[in-house]
Amino acid sequence: MQLSVKAQYSNVPLTGFNSDQVANGIGLPTTSTTVLTDFGVDNGNFVFIDNTYQYNSGCAPATTGVYPTTVTSVAASGLTYVLQPSSVNNALRVPATGTGPSSGTLNLTTPVQGSTIYLLSVAGGGQILSGINVTVNFTDLTSQTVTNYTAEDWCNLNNNTNYTKIPVPQYNRIQASTATCGSQGTCQYFAELAVQINPSNYGKSIASVTISKTTATNVFQVFAMGVKSLCTTPVSQPTALSTGSVTTSSIGISFTAAAPAPTGYLVVRYPQGSTPIPPSNGIFYTANQPLGLGTVVDTSTVSTSFTATGLSGSSSYDFYAYSYNFSATCGGPIYLTTSPLTSTIATAACSGTMTGTVMI
């Protein structure tokens, strides 16, 4: 399966699917599936059907609401999930605790980096919330676990903070032991579980994802996975820093924009001689926020001019300017931390202002 990419979102090819939950071909659904999508309550025991399913050759195959080959994301505009074929293991099924192995792992065919993963999923077994933990395993053998997610039944689910219903289309279901033509309802939906990667793990490649059930109700299935890519690191830093207005308590600075242009710039000032702390990817800094021994002057997506305030008279300060990239469709901000633009500038010793150019 090839990587399907659109904008900054990608479908991620996986291995580790442990069940076939789609009836296909001619015969009882049990002949072409291995396990139920539902938990078996509420007259359950249901599975999906595809466009080839017929109980017998006299039954007309369904033409709508059938198991798809792709699903368009609602949570991540531009992401298209690619599902496994209906005739092979097409879902990772994690049953309720106490009813079987309560965890399962999907392995990425090719490890990727990202800021968010999206699990195309189905919970089944009645209108009871399904408790889920997700562990993201990285290639350096570290991991990150996010606990206390909840997923709702595939028929009448609602959106919550991390779980997003895909409202269209609705899908057919059929009882696995049925001996009649046709489907038995179209209230089924896919949903997306969004898992945020910690910024401290942005530079790591994701090797696998483990899903664990924490409740004795419902089952949880994953049919596909997508990832929100990281923003690219800027190519260059700004240049040619110059001073503007300088007083006993403020210093104005400006510089020439980096080329090619990044999204914006982060400027930090330190007491002269202090050891700088590079900004961390994934963190949005604000003016006057401390960074090590320094203080953020400002962060801007448009301006190349800044003013540092609240300074002491007759004092020298080291300034550092970093390029960064960020957008709504990629994870960030991502800072260029090598070779920042630097300069040392002193405040005035008395009232009044002065201007000049600092040589770097």
Phi, psi and omega in degrees: 000132181274153177290126180260117187235135173215127185056229183255015179245140184227140164286140185246114176298139187226159165233163179112001176297134189243007183206150173252114186244024183233118176286135180210160181075197185256133176130178176305142177306329181295341180283342183237008175233162181247343185199163181274147173280327177273168181274348180098007176259174180053042183056044187280237184065038184263157172220168172286166170230152175252185186279004175254354187289131172216133175297318171215174186294346177274352180274141178277130177297150177290145180247346178230158177068023182268159179307128188268169171268332177221156176225132180273128182291147169258324183287332184227096183299124182106350179267130173238119178281141174251117184269159176288155178299159183286345186261005180231177173301120189236005180210147166270116182255125177242108184284171177298152178300137180089355181244009182151185177304121187265023174208158177205157185233134172253130181258135177284130178301319175229117180303144180225159171260154179186173179252339179212139169248149181236125180255114176284117196220168174218129170252139182224150175128026178106172187276053180238135181294140179256121181277135187220139166246145178235126176248123177263120182257131184256162183292342177274012177075010170268171181209166177224128181245131176247125188251164170067034167286154174232142177231149184244163184306147186288356180264304184234067182263159177237158177287145167228195188303317185245351187247116187244123178285136171263103193285339182224132001271170168272154185242149175288149169228160178212145177290135187298334182259010185293152179232039180227162175285158170083168179273176182230045176130149179227045179260009187276146181222152164273158175220164182240130176256116181266127180240118182277132175277134177299137178306329179294346179254010183300327183275002184261151178266134181279124180263323183199167179227127179251129179249129180239137173273141181242001181233157180269022178231150176065162170241162183227132181235142173243127182255339181193170182217143174233166180221142172268118185289161173282148171297154179285152175285134178304153183277325187216162177263162174295165182226172169055062177289135179228154176271152172250237180283132179235127177235188178290342185231005181209155176222125174265138179225158173211163180208170177274134183300148176291153177226124359293157188289132171278182175293320184190190185224143173246126180244130181233140176241144181232152166303139185309134177089355180288150177282122183285151174248117180297148176294153182260135177302142178087357181250128175268117180267153179235159181303138179075004176284136177289147173221098190062230176275358182263179179225133177293125176282310179186165173222131188216145175264358184229326191268149171243017178233135183219159175229124175270128182238174179071029183266168178263144179294152178055038182232145180258144181228142174266129179250139177231131179238128182239140171277149173215158176237141177199146169204170181290340185259006175216157184279135181184197004288153176246121185262144166272110188258352178273139176051054176295157173290127183228155174193155176247128183225141180254148173283166180289153180273346180215176182294158182112182181230159173214157178229161179175183180239131179266129178277135181254000000 
